[in-house]
Coordinates of C-alpha atoms in Angstrom, one line a residue:
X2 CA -23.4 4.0 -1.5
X3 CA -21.5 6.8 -1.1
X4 CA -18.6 7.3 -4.2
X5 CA -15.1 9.0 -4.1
X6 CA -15.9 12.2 -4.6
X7 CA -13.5 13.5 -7.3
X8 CA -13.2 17.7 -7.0
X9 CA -12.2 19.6 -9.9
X10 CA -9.1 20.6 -7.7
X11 CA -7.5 17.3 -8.3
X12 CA -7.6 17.7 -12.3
X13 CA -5.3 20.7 -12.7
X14 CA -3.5 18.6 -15.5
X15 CA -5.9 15.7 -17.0
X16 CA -4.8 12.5 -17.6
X17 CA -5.5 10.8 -20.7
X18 CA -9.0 9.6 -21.4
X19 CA -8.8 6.1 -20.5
X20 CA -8.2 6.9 -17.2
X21 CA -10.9 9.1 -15.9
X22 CA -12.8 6.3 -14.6
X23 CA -10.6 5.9 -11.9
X24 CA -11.9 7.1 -8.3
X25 CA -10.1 10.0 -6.3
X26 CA -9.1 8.7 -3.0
X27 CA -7.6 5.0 -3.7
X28 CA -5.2 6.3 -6.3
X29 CA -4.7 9.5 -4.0
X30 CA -4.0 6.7 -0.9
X31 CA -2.0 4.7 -3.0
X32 CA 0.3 7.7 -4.2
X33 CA 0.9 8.4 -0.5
X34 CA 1.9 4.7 0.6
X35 CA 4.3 5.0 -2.6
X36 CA 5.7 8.0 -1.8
X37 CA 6.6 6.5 2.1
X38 CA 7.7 3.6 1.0
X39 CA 10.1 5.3 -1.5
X40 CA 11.1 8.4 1.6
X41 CA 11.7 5.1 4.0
X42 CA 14.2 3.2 1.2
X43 CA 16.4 5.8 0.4
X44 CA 16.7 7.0 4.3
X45 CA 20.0 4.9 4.2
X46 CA 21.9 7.0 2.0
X47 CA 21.9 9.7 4.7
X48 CA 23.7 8.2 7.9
X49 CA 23.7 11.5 10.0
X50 CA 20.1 13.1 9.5
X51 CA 18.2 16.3 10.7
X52 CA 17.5 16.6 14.1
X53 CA 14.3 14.0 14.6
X54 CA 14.1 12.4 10.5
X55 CA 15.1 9.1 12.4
X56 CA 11.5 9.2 13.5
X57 CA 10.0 10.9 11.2
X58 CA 11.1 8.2 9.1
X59 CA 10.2 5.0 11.5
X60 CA 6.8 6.9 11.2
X61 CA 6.1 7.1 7.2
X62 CA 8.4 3.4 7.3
X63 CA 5.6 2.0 9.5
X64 CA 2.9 3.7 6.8
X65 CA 3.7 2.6 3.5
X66 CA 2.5 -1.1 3.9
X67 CA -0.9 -1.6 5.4
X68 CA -2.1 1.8 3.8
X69 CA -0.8 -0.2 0.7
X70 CA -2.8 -3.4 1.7
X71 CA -5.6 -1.2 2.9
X72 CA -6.0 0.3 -0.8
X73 CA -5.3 -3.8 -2.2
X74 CA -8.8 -4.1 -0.5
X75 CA -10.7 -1.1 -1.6
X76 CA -9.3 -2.2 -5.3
X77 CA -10.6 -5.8 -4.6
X78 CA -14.2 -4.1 -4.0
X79 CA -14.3 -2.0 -7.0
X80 CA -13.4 -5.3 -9.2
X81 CA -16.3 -7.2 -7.5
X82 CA -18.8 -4.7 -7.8
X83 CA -18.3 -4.0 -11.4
X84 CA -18.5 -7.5 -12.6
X85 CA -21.8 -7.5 -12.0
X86 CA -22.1 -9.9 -8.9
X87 CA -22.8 -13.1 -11.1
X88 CA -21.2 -16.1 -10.0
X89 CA -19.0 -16.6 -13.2
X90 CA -17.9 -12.9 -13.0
X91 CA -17.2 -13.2 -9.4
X92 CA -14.8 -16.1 -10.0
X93 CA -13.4 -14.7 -13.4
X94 CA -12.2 -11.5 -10.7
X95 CA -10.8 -14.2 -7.5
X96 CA -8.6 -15.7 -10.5
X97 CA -8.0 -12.6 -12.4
X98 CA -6.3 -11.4 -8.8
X99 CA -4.9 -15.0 -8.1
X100 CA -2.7 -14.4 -11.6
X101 CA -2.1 -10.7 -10.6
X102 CA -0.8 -12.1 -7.2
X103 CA 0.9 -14.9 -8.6
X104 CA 3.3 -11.9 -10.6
X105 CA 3.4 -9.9 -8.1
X106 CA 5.0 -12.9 -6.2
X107 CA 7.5 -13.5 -9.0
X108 CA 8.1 -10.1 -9.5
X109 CA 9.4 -9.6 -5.7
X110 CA 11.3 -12.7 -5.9
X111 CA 13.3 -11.3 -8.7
X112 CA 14.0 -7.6 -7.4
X113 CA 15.6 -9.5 -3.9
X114 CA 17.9 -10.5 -6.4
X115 CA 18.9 -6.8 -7.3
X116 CA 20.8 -7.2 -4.0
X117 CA 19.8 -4.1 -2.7
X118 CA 18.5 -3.4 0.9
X119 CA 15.3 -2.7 0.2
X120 CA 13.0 -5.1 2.3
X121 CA 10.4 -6.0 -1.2
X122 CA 7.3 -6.3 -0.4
X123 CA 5.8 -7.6 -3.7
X124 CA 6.0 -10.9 -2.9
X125 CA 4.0 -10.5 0.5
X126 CA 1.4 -8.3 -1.1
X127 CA 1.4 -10.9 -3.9
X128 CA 0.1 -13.4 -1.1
X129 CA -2.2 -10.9 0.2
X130 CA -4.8 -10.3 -2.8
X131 CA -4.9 -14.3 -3.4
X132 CA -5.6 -14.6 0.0
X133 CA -7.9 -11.6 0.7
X134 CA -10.0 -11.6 -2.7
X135 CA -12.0 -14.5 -2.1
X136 CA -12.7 -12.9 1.6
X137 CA -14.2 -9.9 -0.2
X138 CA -16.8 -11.7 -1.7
X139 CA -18.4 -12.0 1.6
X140 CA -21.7 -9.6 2.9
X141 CA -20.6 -7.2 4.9
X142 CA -21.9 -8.2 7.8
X143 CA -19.8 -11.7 7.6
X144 CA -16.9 -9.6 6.5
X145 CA -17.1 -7.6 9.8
X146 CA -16.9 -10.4 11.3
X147 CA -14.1 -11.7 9.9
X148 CA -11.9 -8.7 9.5
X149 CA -12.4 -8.6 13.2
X150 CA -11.2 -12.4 14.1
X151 CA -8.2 -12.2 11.3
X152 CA -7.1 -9.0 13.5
X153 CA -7.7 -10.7 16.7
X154 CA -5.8 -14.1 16.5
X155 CA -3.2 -12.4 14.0
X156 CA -0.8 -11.2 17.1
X157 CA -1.6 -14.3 19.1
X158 CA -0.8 -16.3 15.8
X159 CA 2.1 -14.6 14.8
X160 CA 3.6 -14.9 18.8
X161 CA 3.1 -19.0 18.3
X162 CA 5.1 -18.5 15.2
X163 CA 8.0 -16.8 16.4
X164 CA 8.3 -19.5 19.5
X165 CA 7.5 -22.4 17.5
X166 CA 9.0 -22.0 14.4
X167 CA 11.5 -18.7 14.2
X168 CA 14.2 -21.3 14.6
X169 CA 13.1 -24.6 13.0
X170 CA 14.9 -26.0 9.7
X171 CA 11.9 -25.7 7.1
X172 CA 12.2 -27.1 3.6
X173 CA 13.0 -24.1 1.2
X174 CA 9.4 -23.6 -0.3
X175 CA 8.0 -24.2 3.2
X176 CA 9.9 -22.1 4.8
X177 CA 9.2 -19.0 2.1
X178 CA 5.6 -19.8 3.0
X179 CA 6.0 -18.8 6.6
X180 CA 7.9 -16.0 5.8
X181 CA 5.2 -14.5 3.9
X182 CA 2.4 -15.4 6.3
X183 CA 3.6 -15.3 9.8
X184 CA 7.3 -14.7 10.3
X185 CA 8.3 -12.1 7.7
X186 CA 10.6 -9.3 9.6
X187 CA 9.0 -6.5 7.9
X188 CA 5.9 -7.5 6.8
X189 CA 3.7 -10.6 6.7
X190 CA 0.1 -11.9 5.1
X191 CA -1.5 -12.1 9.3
X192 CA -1.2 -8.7 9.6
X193 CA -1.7 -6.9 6.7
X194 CA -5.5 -8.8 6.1
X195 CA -6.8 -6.8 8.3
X196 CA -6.0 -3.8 6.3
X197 CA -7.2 -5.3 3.1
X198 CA -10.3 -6.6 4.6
X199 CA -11.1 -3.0 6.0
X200 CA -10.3 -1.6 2.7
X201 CA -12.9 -3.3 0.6
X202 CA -15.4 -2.5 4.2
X203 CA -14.6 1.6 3.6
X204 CA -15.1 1.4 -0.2
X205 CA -19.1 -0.2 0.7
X206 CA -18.9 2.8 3.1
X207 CA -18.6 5.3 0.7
X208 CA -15.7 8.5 1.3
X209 CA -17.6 10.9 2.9
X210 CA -17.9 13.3 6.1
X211 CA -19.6 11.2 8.7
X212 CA -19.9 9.8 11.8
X213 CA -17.6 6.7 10.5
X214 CA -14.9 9.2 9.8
X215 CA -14.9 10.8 12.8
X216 CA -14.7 7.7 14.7
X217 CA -11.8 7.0 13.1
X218 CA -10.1 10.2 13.7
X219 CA -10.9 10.1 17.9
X220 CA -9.5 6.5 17.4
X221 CA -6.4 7.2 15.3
X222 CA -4.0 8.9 17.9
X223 CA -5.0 6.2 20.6
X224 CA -3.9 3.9 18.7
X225 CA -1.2 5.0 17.9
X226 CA 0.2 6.0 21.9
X227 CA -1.2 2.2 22.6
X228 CA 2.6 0.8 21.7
X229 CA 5.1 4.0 23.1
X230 CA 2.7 4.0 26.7
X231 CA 2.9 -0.1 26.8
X232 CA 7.2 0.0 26.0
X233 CA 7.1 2.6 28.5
X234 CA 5.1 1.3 31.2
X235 CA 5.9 -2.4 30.5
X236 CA 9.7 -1.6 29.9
X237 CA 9.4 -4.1 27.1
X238 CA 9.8 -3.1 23.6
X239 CA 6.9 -5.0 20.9
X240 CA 7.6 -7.3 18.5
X241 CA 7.0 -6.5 15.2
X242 CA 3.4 -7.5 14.4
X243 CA 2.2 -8.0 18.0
X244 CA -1.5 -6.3 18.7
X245 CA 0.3 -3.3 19.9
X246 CA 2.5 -2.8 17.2
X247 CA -0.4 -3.4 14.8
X248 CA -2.4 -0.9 16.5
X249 CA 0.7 1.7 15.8
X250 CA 0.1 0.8 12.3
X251 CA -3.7 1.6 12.5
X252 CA -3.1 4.9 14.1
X253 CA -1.0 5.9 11.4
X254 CA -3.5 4.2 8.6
X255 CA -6.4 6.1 10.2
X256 CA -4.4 9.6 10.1
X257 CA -3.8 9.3 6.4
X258 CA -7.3 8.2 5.5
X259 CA -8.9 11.1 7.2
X260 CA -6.9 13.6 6.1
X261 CA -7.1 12.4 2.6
X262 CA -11.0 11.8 2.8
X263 CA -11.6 15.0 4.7
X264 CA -9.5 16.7 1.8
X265 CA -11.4 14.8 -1.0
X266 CA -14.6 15.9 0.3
X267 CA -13.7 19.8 0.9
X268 CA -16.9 22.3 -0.4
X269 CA -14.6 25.3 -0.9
X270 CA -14.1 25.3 -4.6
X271 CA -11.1 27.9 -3.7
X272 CA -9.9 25.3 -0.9
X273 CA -10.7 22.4 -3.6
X274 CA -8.0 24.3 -6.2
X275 CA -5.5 24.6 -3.7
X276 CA -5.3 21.1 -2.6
X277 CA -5.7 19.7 -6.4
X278 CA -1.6 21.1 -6.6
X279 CA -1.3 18.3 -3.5
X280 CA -3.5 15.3 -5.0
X281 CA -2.7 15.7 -8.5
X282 CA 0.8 14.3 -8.2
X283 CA -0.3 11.9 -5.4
X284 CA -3.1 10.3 -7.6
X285 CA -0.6 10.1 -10.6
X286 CA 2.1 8.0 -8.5
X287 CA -0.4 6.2 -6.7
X288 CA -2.1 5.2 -10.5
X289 CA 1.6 3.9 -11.9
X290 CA 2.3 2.8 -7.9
X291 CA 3.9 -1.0 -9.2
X292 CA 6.0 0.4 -12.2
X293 CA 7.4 3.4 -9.9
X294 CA 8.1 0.4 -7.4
X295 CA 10.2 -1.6 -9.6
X296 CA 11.7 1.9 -11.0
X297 CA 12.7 3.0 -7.6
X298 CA 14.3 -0.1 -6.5
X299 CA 16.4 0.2 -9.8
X300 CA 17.3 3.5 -8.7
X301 CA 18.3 2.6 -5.3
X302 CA 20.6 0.3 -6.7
X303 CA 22.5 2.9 -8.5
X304 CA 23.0 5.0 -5.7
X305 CA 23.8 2.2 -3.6
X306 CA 26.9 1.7 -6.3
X307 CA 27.7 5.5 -6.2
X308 CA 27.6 5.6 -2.7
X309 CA 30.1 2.7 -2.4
X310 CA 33.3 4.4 -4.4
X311 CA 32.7 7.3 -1.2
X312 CA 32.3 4.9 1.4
X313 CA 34.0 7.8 3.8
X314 CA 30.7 10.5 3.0
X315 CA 28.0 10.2 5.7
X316 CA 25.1 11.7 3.9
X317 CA 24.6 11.0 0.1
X318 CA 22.5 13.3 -1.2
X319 CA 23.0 13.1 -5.1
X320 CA 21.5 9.5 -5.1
X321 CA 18.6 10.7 -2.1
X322 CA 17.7 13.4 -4.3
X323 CA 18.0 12.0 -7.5
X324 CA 15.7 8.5 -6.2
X325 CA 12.5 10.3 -5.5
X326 CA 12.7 13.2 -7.3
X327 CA 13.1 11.2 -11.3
X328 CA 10.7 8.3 -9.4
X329 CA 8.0 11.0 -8.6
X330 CA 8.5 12.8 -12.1
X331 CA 8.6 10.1 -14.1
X332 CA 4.9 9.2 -12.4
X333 CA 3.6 12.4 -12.7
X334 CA 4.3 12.6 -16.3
X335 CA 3.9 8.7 -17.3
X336 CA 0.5 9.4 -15.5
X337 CA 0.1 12.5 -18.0
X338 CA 0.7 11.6 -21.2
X339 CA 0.5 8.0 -21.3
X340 CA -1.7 6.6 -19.0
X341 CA -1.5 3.0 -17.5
X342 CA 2.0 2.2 -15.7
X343 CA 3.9 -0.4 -18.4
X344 CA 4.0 -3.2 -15.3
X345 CA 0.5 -2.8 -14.6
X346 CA -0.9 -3.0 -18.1
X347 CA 2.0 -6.0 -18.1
X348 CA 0.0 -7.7 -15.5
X349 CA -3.5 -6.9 -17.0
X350 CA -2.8 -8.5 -20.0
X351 CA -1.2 -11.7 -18.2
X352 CA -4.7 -12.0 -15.9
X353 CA -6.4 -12.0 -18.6
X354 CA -7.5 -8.3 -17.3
X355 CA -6.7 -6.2 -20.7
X356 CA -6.4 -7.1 -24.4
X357 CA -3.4 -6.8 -26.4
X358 CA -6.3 -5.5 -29.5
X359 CA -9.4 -3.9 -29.1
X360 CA -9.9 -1.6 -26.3
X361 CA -12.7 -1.5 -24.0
X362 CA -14.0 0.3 -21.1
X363 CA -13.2 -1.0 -18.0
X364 CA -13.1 0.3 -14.0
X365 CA -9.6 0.5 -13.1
X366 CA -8.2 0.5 -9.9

């Protein structure tokens, strides 16, 4: 099997040793799913943008989760196939990312309380790697199959949800349950499997210049002009994780995994040096992504305080500014001379994935 291909390019700055076993693309991946979900958060501070941001920003908005969940999946892989395959080592990995999703859970649940108007996706993603890593154990012929059924009941499913139970009195837990799977208004566990099952699918692939690749970039802008041509010709406007709406998403998934495989992958070694200025940063945010999350959300809930005592300014551009430009420095230069995020390593340890003492070797993803 093909490996990420990891060009000299992207090591203009080297991160600290314990960290060169991590592969190219899913941290490269991750860094741009950060960096849109960051771009689409702080998009509220400025009420009167440039002349087409308000799509531009729907766009990278629509992005930042299933290329997130997408990259959840291709993590899950790399897990697996490192343990060695055993039985005991397979199920050490499904609990290690039951634990992981369990904080992840608790960790979202506590930044809604920041009362900020950031729609946290933690707890959602949380759901999605307990759910999804026990699917990944699968061959990849039965995973196929599945990642093909999960995307093909997911609209129907999450239609019956919204008729049958969008406005029926649940019991608290319950009804937290069904927001994460099937009702959630920005995101929800029926539509990002897909992308997490597909994820672990591309890493058996292999990153490289194929036929595979090219299918997906002939496929990319259809699905993506699937949802505008419906609303247009229909007259309807999609609900938000119908099939068409999570065909938009693929279109846009697609795009960014081309471009960033078709980058990875470039011969040129001059070409390879100019796009290591692009990945480098990328790769660092997408290798701290959690901390920067929590970090960002923190942030945003500064500015959302400054910009209250000058409720009369349309566009606030200290606190814009000032949330993704110390978010992406802070990564860049935690990634550079420290290594592993704090929250990640926080989680590691909690799964049972680190240890507090001796170091050892281990694939990180």
């Amino acid at each position: 099997m093909a490996t990420s291909i990891d060009p000299p390019a992207s090591r203009p700055g080297t991160a600290p040793r314990r960290q060169r076993d991590r592969l190219l693309i899913p941290d490269v991946l991750r860094g741009v799913a950060l960096l849109a979900m960051v771009i689409a958060h702080i998009d509220p501070f400025v009420r009167e943008p440039l002349a087409g941001w308000a799509f531009l920003s729907a766009q990278i908005n629509d992005l930042a989760s299933p290329l997130f969940a997408l990259v959840m999946g291709m993590s899950a892989q790399i897990m697996l196939r490192a343990s060695g395959g055993t039985t005991r080592a397979v199920w050490v990995v499904i609990t290690q990312n039951a634990v992981r999703g369990t904080v992840l859970i608790a960790l979202g649940l506590w930044l809604e309380t920041w009362g900020t108007w950031i729609a946290i996706v933690l707890a959602f993603l949380g759901v999605l790697l307990i759910v999804g890593t026990p699917l990944v154990v699968l061959g990849t012929r039965a995973l196929l199959v599945v990642t093909a059924l999960v995307w093909l009941v997911s609209g129907a499913v999450v239609a019956w949800a919204n008729a049958s139970l969008g406005t029926s009195a649940l019991p608290p837990v319950l009804d937290r349950l069904v927001e994460w799977t099937l009702l959630g208004r920005s995101y929800r566990l029926a539509n990002l499997l897909p992308f997490f099952l597909l994820g672990a699918l591309l890493l058996r692939h292999g990153f490289q210049r194929d036929r595979l690749l090219l299918g997906m970039a002939m496929l990319a802008p259809i699905a993506y002009l699937a949802r505008p041509i419906a609303e247009r010709v229909l007259g309807t406007e999609q609900f938000s994780g119908s099939y068409l709406d999570t065909l938009h998403d693929v279109g846009l998934v697609f795009t960014a995994y081309v471009v960033v495989v078709w980058a990875a992958t470039v011969p040129s070694g001059s070409a390879q040096r100019a796009l290591g200025w692009v990945f480098t940063p990328l790769r660092a945010i997408g290798s701290v992504a959690l901390s920067l999350y929590v970090l960002h959300t923190a942030l945003v809930r500064w500015g959302m305080q400054h910009a209250a005592q000058d409720p009369t300014t349309l566009n606030h551009m200290l606190p814009w500014t000032l949330v993704l430009v110390v978010t992406l420095a802070v990564g860049v230069l935690w990634w550079r001379f420290v290594g592993r995020g704090p929250i990640e390593w926080l989680t590691g340890v909690i799964s049972g994935r680190y240890r507090l003492t001796a170091r050892r070797k281990r694939v990180v993803t």
